[in-house]
Short mmCIF file of C-alpha atoms in Angstrom, two decimals:
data_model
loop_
_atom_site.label_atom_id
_atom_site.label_comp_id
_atom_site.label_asym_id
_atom_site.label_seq_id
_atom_site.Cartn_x
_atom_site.Cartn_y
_atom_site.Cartn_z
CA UNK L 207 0.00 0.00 0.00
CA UNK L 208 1.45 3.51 -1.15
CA UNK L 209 2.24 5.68 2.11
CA UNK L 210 -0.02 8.60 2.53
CA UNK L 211 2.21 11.70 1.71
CA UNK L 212 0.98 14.63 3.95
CA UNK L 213 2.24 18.35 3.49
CA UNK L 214 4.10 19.22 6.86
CA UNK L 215 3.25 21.98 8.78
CA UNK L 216 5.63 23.44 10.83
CA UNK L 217 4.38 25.10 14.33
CA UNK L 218 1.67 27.54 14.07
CA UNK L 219 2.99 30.46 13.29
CA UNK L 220 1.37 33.94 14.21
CA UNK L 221 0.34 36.87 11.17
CA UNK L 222 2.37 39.34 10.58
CA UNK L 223 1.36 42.48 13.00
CA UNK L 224 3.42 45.07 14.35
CA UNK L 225 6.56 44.03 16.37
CA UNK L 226 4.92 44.53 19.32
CA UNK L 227 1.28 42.71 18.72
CA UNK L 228 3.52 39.86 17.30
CA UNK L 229 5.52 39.35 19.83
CA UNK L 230 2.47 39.22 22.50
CA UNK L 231 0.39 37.33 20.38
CA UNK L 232 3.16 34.64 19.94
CA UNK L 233 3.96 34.32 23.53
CA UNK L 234 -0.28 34.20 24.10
CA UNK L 235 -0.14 31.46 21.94
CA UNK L 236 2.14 29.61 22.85
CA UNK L 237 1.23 30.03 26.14
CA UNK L 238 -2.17 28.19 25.57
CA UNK L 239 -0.30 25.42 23.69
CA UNK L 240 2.07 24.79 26.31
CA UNK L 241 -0.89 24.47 28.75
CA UNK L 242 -2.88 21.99 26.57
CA UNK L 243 0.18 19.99 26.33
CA UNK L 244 0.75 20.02 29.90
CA UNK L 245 -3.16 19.06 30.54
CA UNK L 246 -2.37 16.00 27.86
CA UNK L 247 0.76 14.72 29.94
CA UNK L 248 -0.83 15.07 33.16
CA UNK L 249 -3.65 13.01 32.14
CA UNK L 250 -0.98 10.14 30.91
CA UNK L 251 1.29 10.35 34.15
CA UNK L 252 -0.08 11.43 37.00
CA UNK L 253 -1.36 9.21 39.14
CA UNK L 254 -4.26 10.41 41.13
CA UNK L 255 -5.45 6.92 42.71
CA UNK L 256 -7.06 7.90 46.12
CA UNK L 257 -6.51 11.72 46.12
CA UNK L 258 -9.44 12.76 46.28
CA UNK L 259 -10.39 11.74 49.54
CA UNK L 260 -7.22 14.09 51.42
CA UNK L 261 -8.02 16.98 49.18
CA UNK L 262 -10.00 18.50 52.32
CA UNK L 263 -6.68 17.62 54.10
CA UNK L 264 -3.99 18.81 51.62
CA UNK L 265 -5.80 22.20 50.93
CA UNK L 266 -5.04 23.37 54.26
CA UNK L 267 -1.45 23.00 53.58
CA UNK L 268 0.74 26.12 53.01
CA UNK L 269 2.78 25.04 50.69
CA UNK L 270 5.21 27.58 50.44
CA UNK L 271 7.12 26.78 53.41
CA UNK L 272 8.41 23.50 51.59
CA UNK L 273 12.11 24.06 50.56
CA UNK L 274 13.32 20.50 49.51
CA UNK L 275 12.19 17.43 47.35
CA UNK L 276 12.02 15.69 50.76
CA UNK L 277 9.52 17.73 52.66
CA UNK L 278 7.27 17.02 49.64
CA UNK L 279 8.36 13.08 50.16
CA UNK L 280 9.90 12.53 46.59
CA UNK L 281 13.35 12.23 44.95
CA UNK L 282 15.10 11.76 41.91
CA UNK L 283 16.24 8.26 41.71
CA UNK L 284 19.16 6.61 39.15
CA UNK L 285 17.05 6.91 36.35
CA UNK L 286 16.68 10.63 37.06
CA UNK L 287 12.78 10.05 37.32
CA UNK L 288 10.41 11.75 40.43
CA UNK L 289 9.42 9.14 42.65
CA UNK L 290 8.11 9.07 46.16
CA UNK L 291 10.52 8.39 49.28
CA UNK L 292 7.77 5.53 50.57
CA UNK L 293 6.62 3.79 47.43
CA UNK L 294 8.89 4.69 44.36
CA UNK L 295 5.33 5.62 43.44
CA UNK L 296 5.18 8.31 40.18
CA UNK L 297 3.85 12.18 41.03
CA UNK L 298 0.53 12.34 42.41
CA UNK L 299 -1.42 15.76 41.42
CA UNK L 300 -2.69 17.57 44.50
CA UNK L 301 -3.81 20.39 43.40
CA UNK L 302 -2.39 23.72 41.65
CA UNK L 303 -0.76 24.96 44.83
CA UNK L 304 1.27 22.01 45.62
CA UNK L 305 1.81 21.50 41.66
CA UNK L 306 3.27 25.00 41.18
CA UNK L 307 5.65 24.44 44.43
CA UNK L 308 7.01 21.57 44.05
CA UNK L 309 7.86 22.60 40.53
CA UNK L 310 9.61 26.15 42.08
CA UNK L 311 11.45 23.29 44.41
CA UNK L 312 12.78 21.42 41.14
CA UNK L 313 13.97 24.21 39.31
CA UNK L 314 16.30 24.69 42.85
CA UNK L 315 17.26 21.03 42.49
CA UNK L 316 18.34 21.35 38.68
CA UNK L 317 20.09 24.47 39.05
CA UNK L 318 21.78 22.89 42.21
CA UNK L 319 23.18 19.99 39.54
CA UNK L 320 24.42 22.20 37.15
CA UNK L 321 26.71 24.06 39.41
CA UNK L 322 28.33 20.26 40.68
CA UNK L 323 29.77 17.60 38.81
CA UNK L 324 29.82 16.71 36.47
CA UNK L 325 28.90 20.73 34.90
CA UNK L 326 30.37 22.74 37.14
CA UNK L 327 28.81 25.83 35.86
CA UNK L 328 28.58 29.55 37.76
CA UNK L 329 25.27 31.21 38.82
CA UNK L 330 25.57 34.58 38.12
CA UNK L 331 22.99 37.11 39.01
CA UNK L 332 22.03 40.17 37.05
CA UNK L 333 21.85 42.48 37.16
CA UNK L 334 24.92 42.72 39.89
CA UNK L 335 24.35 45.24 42.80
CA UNK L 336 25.77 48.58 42.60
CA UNK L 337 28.34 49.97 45.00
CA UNK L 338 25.05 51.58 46.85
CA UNK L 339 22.95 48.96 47.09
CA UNK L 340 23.49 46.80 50.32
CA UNK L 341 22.34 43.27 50.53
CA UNK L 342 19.30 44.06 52.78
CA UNK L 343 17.56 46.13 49.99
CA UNK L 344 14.90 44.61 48.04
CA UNK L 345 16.64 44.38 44.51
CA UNK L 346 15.20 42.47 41.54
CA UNK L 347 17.82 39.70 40.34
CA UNK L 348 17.43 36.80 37.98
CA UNK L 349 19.93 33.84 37.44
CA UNK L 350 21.48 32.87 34.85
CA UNK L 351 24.75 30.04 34.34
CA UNK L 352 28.19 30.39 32.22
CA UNK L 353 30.89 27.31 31.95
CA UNK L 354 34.02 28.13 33.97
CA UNK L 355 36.09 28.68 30.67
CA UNK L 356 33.73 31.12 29.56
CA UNK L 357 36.15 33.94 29.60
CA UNK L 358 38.87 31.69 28.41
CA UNK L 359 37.52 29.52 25.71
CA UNK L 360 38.42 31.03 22.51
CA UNK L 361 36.70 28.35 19.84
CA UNK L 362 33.13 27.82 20.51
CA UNK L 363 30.52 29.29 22.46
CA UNK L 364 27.21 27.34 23.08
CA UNK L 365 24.30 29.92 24.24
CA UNK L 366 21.22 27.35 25.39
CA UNK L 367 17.47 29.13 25.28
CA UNK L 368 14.19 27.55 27.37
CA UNK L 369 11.14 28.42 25.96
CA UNK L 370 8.42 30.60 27.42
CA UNK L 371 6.02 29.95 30.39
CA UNK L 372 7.11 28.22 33.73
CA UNK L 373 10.38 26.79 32.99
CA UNK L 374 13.40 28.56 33.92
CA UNK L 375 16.87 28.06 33.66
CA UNK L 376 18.26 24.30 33.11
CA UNK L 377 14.91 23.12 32.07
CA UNK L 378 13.38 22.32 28.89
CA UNK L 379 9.83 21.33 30.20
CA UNK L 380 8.74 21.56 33.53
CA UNK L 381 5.44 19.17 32.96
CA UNK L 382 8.70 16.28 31.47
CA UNK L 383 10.78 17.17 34.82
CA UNK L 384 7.63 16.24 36.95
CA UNK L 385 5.93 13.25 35.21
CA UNK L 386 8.87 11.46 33.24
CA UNK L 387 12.53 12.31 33.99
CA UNK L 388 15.12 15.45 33.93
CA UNK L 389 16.85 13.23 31.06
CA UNK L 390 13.69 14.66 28.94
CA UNK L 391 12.96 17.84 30.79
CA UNK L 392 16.43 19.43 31.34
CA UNK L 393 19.06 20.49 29.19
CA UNK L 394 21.65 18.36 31.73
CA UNK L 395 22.26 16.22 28.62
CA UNK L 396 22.69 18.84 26.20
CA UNK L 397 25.15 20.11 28.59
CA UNK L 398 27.42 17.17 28.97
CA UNK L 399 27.41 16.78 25.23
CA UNK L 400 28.65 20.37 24.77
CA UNK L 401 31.38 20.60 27.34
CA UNK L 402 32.24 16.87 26.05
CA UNK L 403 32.74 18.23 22.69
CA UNK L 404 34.85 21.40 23.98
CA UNK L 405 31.78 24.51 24.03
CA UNK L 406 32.00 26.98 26.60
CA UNK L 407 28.40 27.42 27.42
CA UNK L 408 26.07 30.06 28.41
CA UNK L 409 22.37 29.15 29.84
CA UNK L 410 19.61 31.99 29.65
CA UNK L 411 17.05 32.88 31.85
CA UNK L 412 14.31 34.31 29.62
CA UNK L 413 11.24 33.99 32.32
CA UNK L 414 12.78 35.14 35.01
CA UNK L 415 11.33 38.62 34.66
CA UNK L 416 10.54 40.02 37.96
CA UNK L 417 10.06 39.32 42.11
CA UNK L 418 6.51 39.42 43.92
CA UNK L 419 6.25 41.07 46.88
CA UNK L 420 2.97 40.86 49.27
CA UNK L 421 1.70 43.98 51.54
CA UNK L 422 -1.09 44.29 53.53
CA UNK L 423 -3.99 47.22 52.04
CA UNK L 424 -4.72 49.83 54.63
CA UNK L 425 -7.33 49.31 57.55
CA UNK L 426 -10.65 50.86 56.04
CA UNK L 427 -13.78 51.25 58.20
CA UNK L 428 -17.01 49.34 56.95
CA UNK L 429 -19.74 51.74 57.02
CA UNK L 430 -21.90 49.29 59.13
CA UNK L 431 -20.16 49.15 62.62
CA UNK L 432 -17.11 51.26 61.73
CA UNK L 433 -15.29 47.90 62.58
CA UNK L 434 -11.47 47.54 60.08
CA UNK L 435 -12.11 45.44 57.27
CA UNK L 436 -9.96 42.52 57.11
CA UNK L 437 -6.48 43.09 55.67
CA UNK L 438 -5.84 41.81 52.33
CA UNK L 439 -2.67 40.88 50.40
CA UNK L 440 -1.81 42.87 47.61
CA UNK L 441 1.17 41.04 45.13
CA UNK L 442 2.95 43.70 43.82
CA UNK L 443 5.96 43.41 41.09
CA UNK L 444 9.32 44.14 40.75
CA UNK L 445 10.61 43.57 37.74
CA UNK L 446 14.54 42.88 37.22
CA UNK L 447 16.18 45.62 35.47
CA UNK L 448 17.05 44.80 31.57
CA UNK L 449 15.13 41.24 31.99
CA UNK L 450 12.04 42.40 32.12
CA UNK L 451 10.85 40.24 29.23
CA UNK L 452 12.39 37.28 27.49
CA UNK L 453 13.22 39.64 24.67
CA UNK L 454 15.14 42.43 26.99
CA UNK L 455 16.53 39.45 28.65
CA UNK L 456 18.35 38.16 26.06
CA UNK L 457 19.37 41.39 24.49
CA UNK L 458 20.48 42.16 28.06
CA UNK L 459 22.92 38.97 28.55
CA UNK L 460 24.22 39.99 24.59
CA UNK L 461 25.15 43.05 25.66
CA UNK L 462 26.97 41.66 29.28
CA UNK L 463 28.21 38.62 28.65
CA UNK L 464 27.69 36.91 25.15
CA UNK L 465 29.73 40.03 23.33
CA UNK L 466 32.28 39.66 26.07
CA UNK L 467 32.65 35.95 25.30
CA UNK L 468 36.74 35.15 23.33
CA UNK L 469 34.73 32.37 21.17
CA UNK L 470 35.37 32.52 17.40
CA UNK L 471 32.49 30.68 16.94
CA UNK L 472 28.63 31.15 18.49
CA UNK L 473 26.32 28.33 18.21
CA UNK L 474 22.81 29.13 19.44
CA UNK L 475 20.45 26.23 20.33
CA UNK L 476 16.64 27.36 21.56
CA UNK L 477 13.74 25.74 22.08
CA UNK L 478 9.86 26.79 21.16
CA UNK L 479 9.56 30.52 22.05
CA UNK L 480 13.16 30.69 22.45
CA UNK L 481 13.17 30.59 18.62
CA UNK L 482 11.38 33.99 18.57
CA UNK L 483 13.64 35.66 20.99
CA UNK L 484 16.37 34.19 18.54
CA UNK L 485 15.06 36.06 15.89
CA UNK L 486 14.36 39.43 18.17
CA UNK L 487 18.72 39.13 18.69
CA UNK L 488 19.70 38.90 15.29
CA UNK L 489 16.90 41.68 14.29
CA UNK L 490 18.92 43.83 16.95
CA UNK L 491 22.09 42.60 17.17
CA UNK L 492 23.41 41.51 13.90
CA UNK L 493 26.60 43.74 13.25
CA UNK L 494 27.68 42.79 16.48
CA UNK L 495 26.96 39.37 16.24
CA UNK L 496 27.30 38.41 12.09
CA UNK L 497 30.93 37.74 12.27
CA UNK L 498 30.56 34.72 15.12
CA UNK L 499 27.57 33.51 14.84
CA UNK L 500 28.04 30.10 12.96
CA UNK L 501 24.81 27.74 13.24
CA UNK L 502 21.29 28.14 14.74
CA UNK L 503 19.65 24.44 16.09
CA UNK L 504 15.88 24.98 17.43
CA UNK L 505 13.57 22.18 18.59
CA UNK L 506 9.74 23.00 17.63
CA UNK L 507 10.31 26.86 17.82
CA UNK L 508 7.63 29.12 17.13
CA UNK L 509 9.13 31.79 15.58
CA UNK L 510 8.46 33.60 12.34
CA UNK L 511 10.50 35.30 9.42
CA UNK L 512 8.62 38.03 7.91
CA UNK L 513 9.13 41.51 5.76
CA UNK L 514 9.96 42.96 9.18
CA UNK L 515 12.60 40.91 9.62
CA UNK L 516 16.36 42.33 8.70
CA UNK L 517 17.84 41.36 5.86
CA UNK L 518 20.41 39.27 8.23
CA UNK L 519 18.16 37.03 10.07
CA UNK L 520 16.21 36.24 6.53
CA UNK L 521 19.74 35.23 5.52
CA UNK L 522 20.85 33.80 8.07
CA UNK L 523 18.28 31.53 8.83
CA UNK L 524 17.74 30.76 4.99
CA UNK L 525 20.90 29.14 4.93
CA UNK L 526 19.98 25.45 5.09
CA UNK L 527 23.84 24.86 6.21
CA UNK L 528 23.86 27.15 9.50
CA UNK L 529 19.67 26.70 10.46
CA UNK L 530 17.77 23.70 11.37
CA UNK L 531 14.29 23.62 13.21
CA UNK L 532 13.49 20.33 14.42
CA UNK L 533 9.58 20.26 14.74
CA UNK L 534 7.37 17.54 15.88
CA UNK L 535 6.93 15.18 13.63
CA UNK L 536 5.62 11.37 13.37
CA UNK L 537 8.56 10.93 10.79
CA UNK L 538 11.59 9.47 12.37
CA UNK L 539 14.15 11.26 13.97
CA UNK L 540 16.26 13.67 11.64
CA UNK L 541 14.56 13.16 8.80
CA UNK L 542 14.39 16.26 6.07
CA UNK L 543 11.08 17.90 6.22
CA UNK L 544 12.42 20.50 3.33
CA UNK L 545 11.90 23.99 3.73
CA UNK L 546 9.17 26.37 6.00
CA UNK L 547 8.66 29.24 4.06
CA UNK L 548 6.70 30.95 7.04
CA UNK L 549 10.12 29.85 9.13
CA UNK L 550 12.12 30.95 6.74
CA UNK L 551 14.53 28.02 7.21
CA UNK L 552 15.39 24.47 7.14
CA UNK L 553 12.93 21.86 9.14
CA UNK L 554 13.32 17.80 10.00
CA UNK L 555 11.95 15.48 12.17
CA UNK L 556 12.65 15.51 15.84
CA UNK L 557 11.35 12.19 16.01
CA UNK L 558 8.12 12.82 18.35
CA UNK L 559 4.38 14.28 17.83
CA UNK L 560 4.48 15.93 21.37
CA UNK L 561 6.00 19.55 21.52
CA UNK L 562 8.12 19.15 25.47
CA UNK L 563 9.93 16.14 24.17
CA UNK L 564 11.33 17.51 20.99
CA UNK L 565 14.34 18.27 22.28
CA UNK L 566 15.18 15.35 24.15
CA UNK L 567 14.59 12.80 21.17
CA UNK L 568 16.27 15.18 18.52
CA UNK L 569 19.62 15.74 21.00
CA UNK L 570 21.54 13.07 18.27
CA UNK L 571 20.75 14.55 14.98
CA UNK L 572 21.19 18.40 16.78
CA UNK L 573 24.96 17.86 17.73
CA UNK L 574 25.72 16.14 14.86
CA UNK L 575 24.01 19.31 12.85
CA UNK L 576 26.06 21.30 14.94
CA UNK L 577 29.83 19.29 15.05
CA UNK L 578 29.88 19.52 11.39
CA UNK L 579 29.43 23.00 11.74
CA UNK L 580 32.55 24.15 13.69
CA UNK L 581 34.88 21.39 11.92
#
């Protein structure tokens, strides 16, 4: 029987608006995807087997004073997978509280890995404190990792970009880090492969935008018995200074650290929405950045290329040799999906139909896209 042929479409890809509109209505989007994918996963690994009679019980819990794995009873065993301390039992969903927490508590334990063995990166914190500004003031700060030859290494420069919505730093998809294993849901491999194959490496921090604060509103009479009205939190913002979007963000570590870099040779590797902010550094960046940027590898990005795009990115990312986008695809892995015109550049297989795990299934076909790059 003759295989179907079916025209593939890369990820949805937003109209062309103003700068502005597109940007918000990309990270909207993709926003809502990410969720629906997220619903999909949780449906497939959580197990929720007798939860609902301790809801009562587990909605009284504050939450936020858990600071570790084990005072949520779980750890990461061998396999690098979530299980629970009694049991080896998968994640069980609580409710969004508990969900949201335990994932803030995971993004402490990846980050914690990649500054050991076998990474060894440095947290640094931007932006840095001023000669004025003591420790005990409330200042806005987001992290974000370099390899310790990054001010040495004068070949190649790996710069690693999450994609939008929870995930921060280290991770590729918080939902994969939760209900399958950091193998899939953290860029740990990615990292082992590049300082294996000599990178220095830089890791963004593109959602890290600001700090929340809570106060207490003012005591107002109620015009019945002139009794206070009960205090309520307000959540107030601080955003941190040059992050405060993904697209500042990575203009802002550009500017600081990327330029500052010895590498002869940039290689930029970004997943979904970190595709787009891709695009927003070469639209602003590109005489700095033209003569060492050598090869672009995304994994399902969302981005664009359209008429408002400069004349560098079109090229840039038109060149089949220096930009790949591996979408999701039931093809297998690295297979040539031709050319998105709406992408403006070269698409394969990434050898999976579900947008989080792109990255880890299309790791192989990446580097190798990548090594024959800087040879």
């Amino acid at each position: 029987m003759e295989k179907e042929t079916k025209e593939i479409t890369p990820p949805s890809t937003p109209p062309t608006h103003t700068d502005e509109e597109k940007n918000n209505k990309d990270i909207e989007e993709n926003l809502i995807f990410q969720k629906s994918l997220t619903e999909n996963l949780n449906s497939r690994f959580y197990n929720n087997n007798n939860n609902e009679n301790k809801n009562d019980k587990n909605n009284n819990i504050d939450y936020k004073n858990y600071k570790s794995l084990k005072d949520f009873s779980y750890y990461y065993n061998d396999q690098m997978q979530l299980r629970s301390i009694d049991g080896e039992e998968k994640f069980k969903f609580v409710n969004q509280e508990h969900y949201d927490r335990l994932g803030d508590v995971i993004v402490t334990t990846i980050q914690d890995m990649m500054k050991s063995e076998p990474y060894n990166l440095n947290e640094i914190w931007i932006p840095e404190k001023s000669e004025n500004e003591t420790e005990n003031e409330n200042f806005a700060q987001s992290n974000i990792f370099l390899s310790k030859d990054f001010y040495d290494n004068s070949e190649n420069l790996m710069v690693l970009i999450n994609g939008s919505g929870a995930v921060k730093s280290g991770q590729w998809a918080r939902s994969l880090c939760i209900n399958d294993s950091l193998n899939s849901g953290t860029i740990l491999p990615y990292l082992k492969e590049a300082k294996d194959n000599g990178f220095s490496i830089i890791v963004l921090n593109p959602n890290f935008n600001y700090i929340e604060e809570s106060s207490s509103s003012s005591n107002e009479k109620s015009n019945d018995n002139d009794e206070p009205l009960k205090k309520k939190k307000k959540v107030e913002r601080q955003y941190v200074k040059g992050s405060e979007s993904s697209q500042n963000h990575v203009l802002y570590v550009f500017d600081h650290f990327i330029s500052k870099s010895p590498a002869k040779k940039i290689i930029i590797v970004a997943h979904s929405f970190g595709g787009v902010n891709t695009c927003h550094l070469l639209d602003n960046r590109a005489e700095k950045i033209e003569n060492r940027l050598a090869g672009i590898a995304l994994t399902d990005s969302v981005h664009s290329i359209s008429s408002k795009s400069n004349q560098f990115t079109k090229s840039f990312f038109g060149n089949q040799d220096k930009t790949i986008n591996f979408i999701r695809s039931e093809e297998e892995v690295g297979t040539d999906l031709g050319f998105s015109k709406p992408q403006g550049c070269r698409i394969a297989s990434a050898g999976h139909t579900i947008h989080e795990f792109t990255s880890a299934f299309c790791k192989v076909p990446l580097f190798n896209f990548i090594l024959k790059i800087i040879k």
